[in-house]
Short mmCIF file of C-alpha atoms in Angstrom, two decimals:
data_model
loop_
_atom_site.label_atom_id
_atom_site.label_comp_id
_atom_site.label_asym_id
_atom_site.label_seq_id
_atom_site.Cartn_x
_atom_site.Cartn_y
_atom_site.Cartn_z
CA UNK A 1 44.01 51.34 -11.85
CA UNK A 2 47.68 50.81 -11.28
CA UNK A 3 48.96 51.32 -7.77
CA UNK A 4 52.30 51.02 -6.04
CA UNK A 5 52.18 49.98 -2.39
CA UNK A 6 55.32 51.14 -0.62
CA UNK A 7 56.37 50.20 2.88
CA UNK A 8 57.26 51.10 5.47
CA UNK A 9 55.74 54.56 5.53
CA UNK A 10 58.50 55.85 7.79
CA UNK A 11 61.64 54.62 9.51
CA UNK A 12 63.68 55.96 12.40
CA UNK A 13 67.11 54.38 12.55
CA UNK A 14 70.50 54.87 14.13
CA UNK A 15 73.43 55.97 12.01
CA UNK A 16 75.29 52.94 10.72
CA UNK A 17 72.24 50.69 10.53
CA UNK A 18 71.05 49.08 7.33
CA UNK A 19 67.67 50.01 5.86
CA UNK A 20 65.28 48.09 3.66
CA UNK A 21 62.11 49.29 1.98
CA UNK A 22 59.94 47.73 -0.66
CA UNK A 23 57.29 48.33 -3.23
CA UNK A 24 54.63 45.99 -4.54
CA UNK A 25 52.01 46.20 -7.23
CA UNK A 26 49.11 44.11 -8.44
CA UNK A 27 50.20 44.82 -12.02
CA UNK A 28 53.42 44.15 -13.89
CA UNK A 29 55.97 46.91 -14.42
CA UNK A 30 58.68 46.80 -17.07
CA UNK A 31 60.84 49.28 -15.20
CA UNK A 32 61.29 50.02 -11.52
CA UNK A 33 62.78 53.31 -10.39
CA UNK A 34 63.90 54.45 -6.97
CA UNK A 35 64.07 58.17 -6.19
CA UNK A 36 65.12 60.24 -3.20
CA UNK A 37 63.45 63.55 -2.44
CA UNK A 38 64.95 66.09 -0.05
CA UNK A 39 62.65 68.68 1.56
CA UNK A 40 61.59 71.35 -0.91
CA UNK A 41 63.34 69.65 -3.82
CA UNK A 42 62.38 67.52 -6.77
CA UNK A 43 63.07 63.77 -6.76
CA UNK A 44 66.48 62.54 -7.82
CA UNK A 45 66.91 59.15 -9.44
CA UNK A 46 68.94 56.68 -7.36
CA UNK A 47 68.61 53.43 -9.23
CA UNK A 48 66.79 52.25 -12.35
CA UNK A 49 65.94 48.58 -12.90
CA UNK A 50 64.98 47.23 -16.30
CA UNK A 51 65.03 43.42 -16.09
CA UNK A 52 63.18 40.98 -13.87
CA UNK A 53 65.61 39.59 -11.31
CA UNK A 54 68.09 42.43 -11.85
CA UNK A 55 70.12 43.43 -8.81
CA UNK A 56 71.81 46.81 -9.11
CA UNK A 57 74.02 48.78 -6.75
CA UNK A 58 74.86 52.45 -6.50
CA UNK A 59 77.37 52.95 -3.72
CA UNK A 60 75.69 51.92 -0.47
CA UNK A 61 72.36 51.46 -2.22
CA UNK A 62 71.18 48.18 -3.69
CA UNK A 63 67.89 47.57 -5.44
CA UNK A 64 66.31 44.52 -7.00
CA UNK A 65 63.64 44.05 -9.64
CA UNK A 66 61.42 41.19 -8.48
CA UNK A 67 61.15 38.06 -10.59
CA UNK A 68 57.38 38.45 -10.87
CA UNK A 69 57.90 42.07 -12.08
CA UNK A 70 55.41 43.11 -9.43
CA UNK A 71 57.80 44.14 -6.71
CA UNK A 72 61.11 45.78 -5.93
CA UNK A 73 63.16 46.54 -2.87
CA UNK A 74 65.78 49.12 -1.98
CA UNK A 75 68.46 48.54 0.64
CA UNK A 76 70.72 51.19 2.13
CA UNK A 77 73.72 49.90 4.01
CA UNK A 78 75.56 51.67 6.81
CA UNK A 79 73.22 54.66 6.85
CA UNK A 80 74.58 58.16 7.38
CA UNK A 81 72.79 61.38 8.35
CA UNK A 82 72.63 62.63 4.75
CA UNK A 83 70.48 59.62 3.84
CA UNK A 84 67.60 61.44 5.51
CA UNK A 85 64.80 62.12 3.08
CA UNK A 86 61.81 60.54 1.41
CA UNK A 87 62.38 57.57 -0.86
CA UNK A 88 59.91 56.81 -3.61
CA UNK A 89 59.53 53.84 -5.86
CA UNK A 90 58.07 54.56 -9.28
CA UNK A 91 57.27 52.87 -12.55
CA UNK A 92 56.04 53.88 -15.98
CA UNK A 93 52.30 53.82 -16.13
CA UNK A 94 50.83 51.19 -18.47
CA UNK A 95 54.28 50.19 -19.70
CA UNK A 96 54.93 53.59 -21.20
CA UNK A 97 57.89 55.92 -20.93
CA UNK A 98 59.52 57.34 -17.83
CA UNK A 99 57.68 60.56 -18.48
CA UNK A 100 54.39 59.19 -17.24
CA UNK A 101 55.28 57.73 -13.88
CA UNK A 102 53.21 56.36 -11.07
CA UNK A 103 54.81 56.82 -7.65
CA UNK A 104 54.55 54.94 -4.41
CA UNK A 105 53.57 56.90 -1.32
CA UNK A 106 57.12 57.17 -0.12
CA UNK A 107 59.21 56.02 2.82
CA UNK A 108 60.39 58.80 5.10
CA UNK A 109 63.79 57.98 6.51
CA UNK A 110 65.14 59.61 9.64
CA UNK A 111 68.70 58.86 10.78
CA UNK A 112 69.84 59.58 14.29
CA UNK A 113 73.55 60.42 14.53
CA UNK B 1 73.04 64.09 -15.49
CA UNK B 2 70.79 66.40 -17.44
CA UNK B 3 69.48 69.54 -15.76
CA UNK B 4 65.89 70.66 -15.51
CA UNK B 5 65.28 73.99 -13.85
CA UNK B 6 62.08 75.44 -12.48
CA UNK B 7 61.31 79.03 -11.66
CA UNK B 8 60.28 80.32 -9.26
CA UNK B 9 61.13 77.90 -6.46
CA UNK B 10 58.59 79.56 -4.19
CA UNK B 11 55.67 81.86 -4.86
CA UNK B 12 52.93 83.34 -2.71
CA UNK B 13 49.94 84.84 -4.45
CA UNK B 14 46.56 86.20 -3.54
CA UNK B 15 43.34 84.34 -4.22
CA UNK B 16 41.99 85.11 -7.64
CA UNK B 17 45.30 85.93 -9.25
CA UNK B 18 47.22 83.82 -11.76
CA UNK B 19 50.68 82.39 -11.34
CA UNK B 20 53.08 81.19 -14.02
CA UNK B 21 55.68 78.51 -13.35
CA UNK B 22 58.48 77.85 -15.82
CA UNK B 23 60.24 74.59 -16.52
CA UNK B 24 63.41 74.65 -18.58
CA UNK B 25 65.66 71.91 -19.86
CA UNK B 26 69.06 73.55 -19.61
CA UNK B 27 71.34 71.22 -21.56
CA UNK B 28 69.01 69.24 -23.79
CA UNK B 29 65.90 69.67 -25.88
CA UNK B 30 62.63 68.20 -24.76
CA UNK B 31 59.66 67.82 -27.07
CA UNK B 32 57.69 66.55 -24.12
CA UNK B 33 57.66 67.69 -20.51
CA UNK B 34 55.54 66.51 -17.62
CA UNK B 35 53.87 68.39 -14.79
CA UNK B 36 53.30 66.74 -11.43
CA UNK B 37 51.62 67.95 -8.28
CA UNK B 38 52.54 66.90 -4.77
CA UNK B 39 50.44 67.60 -1.71
CA UNK B 40 52.17 67.76 1.71
CA UNK B 41 53.38 64.35 2.84
CA UNK B 42 51.92 62.78 -0.28
CA UNK B 43 53.22 61.28 -3.45
CA UNK B 44 53.65 62.89 -6.86
CA UNK B 45 50.66 62.78 -9.17
CA UNK B 46 50.93 63.44 -12.89
CA UNK B 47 48.77 66.39 -13.92
CA UNK B 48 49.52 66.77 -17.60
CA UNK B 49 51.92 66.08 -20.43
CA UNK B 50 53.21 69.14 -22.21
CA UNK B 51 53.86 68.74 -25.94
CA UNK B 52 55.99 71.20 -27.88
CA UNK B 53 53.95 72.86 -30.58
CA UNK B 54 50.67 71.20 -29.70
CA UNK B 55 48.08 70.97 -26.95
CA UNK B 56 48.87 69.49 -23.60
CA UNK B 57 47.33 66.20 -22.54
CA UNK B 58 45.64 66.37 -19.16
CA UNK B 59 45.10 63.54 -16.72
CA UNK B 60 41.60 62.67 -15.63
CA UNK B 61 40.24 65.11 -13.11
CA UNK B 62 42.69 67.93 -13.93
CA UNK B 63 40.98 71.07 -15.17
CA UNK B 64 42.67 72.25 -18.34
CA UNK B 65 41.19 75.73 -18.04
CA UNK B 66 42.53 76.00 -14.52
CA UNK B 67 46.02 74.76 -15.27
CA UNK B 68 47.13 76.25 -18.57
CA UNK B 69 50.16 74.67 -20.15
CA UNK B 70 52.23 76.16 -22.94
CA UNK B 71 55.23 74.47 -24.50
CA UNK B 72 56.43 77.12 -26.90
CA UNK B 73 59.98 75.92 -27.41
CA UNK B 74 62.05 72.76 -27.12
CA UNK B 75 63.49 73.90 -23.81
CA UNK B 76 60.60 75.64 -22.07
CA UNK B 77 57.21 74.62 -20.76
CA UNK B 78 55.06 76.86 -18.58
CA UNK B 79 52.24 76.02 -16.21
CA UNK B 80 49.86 78.84 -15.35
CA UNK B 81 47.54 78.38 -12.41
CA UNK B 82 44.63 80.65 -13.23
CA UNK B 83 42.35 82.30 -10.69
CA UNK B 84 44.25 80.58 -7.90
CA UNK B 85 42.48 79.46 -4.74
CA UNK B 86 43.94 78.26 -1.44
CA UNK B 87 43.23 74.64 -2.43
CA UNK B 88 45.66 75.11 -5.34
CA UNK B 89 48.46 75.51 -2.82
CA UNK B 90 50.84 72.67 -3.50
CA UNK B 91 54.29 71.66 -4.69
CA UNK B 92 54.44 71.58 -8.49
CA UNK B 93 57.25 69.62 -10.14
CA UNK B 94 58.11 69.24 -13.81
CA UNK B 95 60.17 66.61 -15.55
CA UNK B 96 61.65 66.09 -18.98
CA UNK B 97 62.98 63.04 -20.74
CA UNK B 98 66.35 62.61 -22.34
CA UNK B 99 67.96 59.32 -23.23
CA UNK B 100 64.84 57.60 -21.96
CA UNK B 101 65.41 58.86 -18.42
CA UNK B 102 63.23 61.41 -16.65
CA UNK B 103 64.92 64.35 -14.93
CA UNK B 104 62.97 66.44 -12.47
CA UNK B 105 63.08 70.11 -11.71
CA UNK B 106 63.58 71.30 -8.16
CA UNK B 107 59.89 72.07 -7.75
CA UNK B 108 57.83 75.18 -7.10
CA UNK B 109 56.06 75.71 -3.80
CA UNK B 110 52.85 77.62 -4.47
CA UNK B 111 50.99 79.17 -1.57
CA UNK B 112 47.70 80.92 -2.26
CA UNK B 113 46.53 83.26 0.49
#
């Protein structure tokens, strides 16, 4: 079945550093989504990507939809303590809607002030 | 963005009892809502799709008699965990679509003792 392989599993960085995480799949996705989840909360959408090759920014966050449609990355520049959390990539299963999402296993980000 | 609210945010129940979790779309109507489950330090897994006015659609391996879903109105879906056991302890999260985008509730932490 469809799977999203997300890496790294966790990151420990110093405040001010840049962060990069990525997601790959053996199958094609028509949409790539990046979410952040704080402890005890539901995921919040950070960036949505809809076209192969698309590069989209949201403040200090930048994400790209890979040309092959099988991968995506998320960059966070100049990290701050509130960036701490778990970041998930996700995509609609079998090309369906965003209601039926498959998630990566998450990247846990820790930021040292 | 649109708001999806879950209640309760935390619940502790005894083994053998049933627990109801509510998911409400506060500022939009949702004919379809989605229920996910998240184990500690794991990713979100879709359990079922809740359809207003009709039966829910369950993912493979999810017991429909164990996890009862009712979507009685365009703004409310409920998930009832029946005869709960400690292995049902988990974080349950709902989502609803509007404008093609999925919005997640804040989650419900269920602990069965």
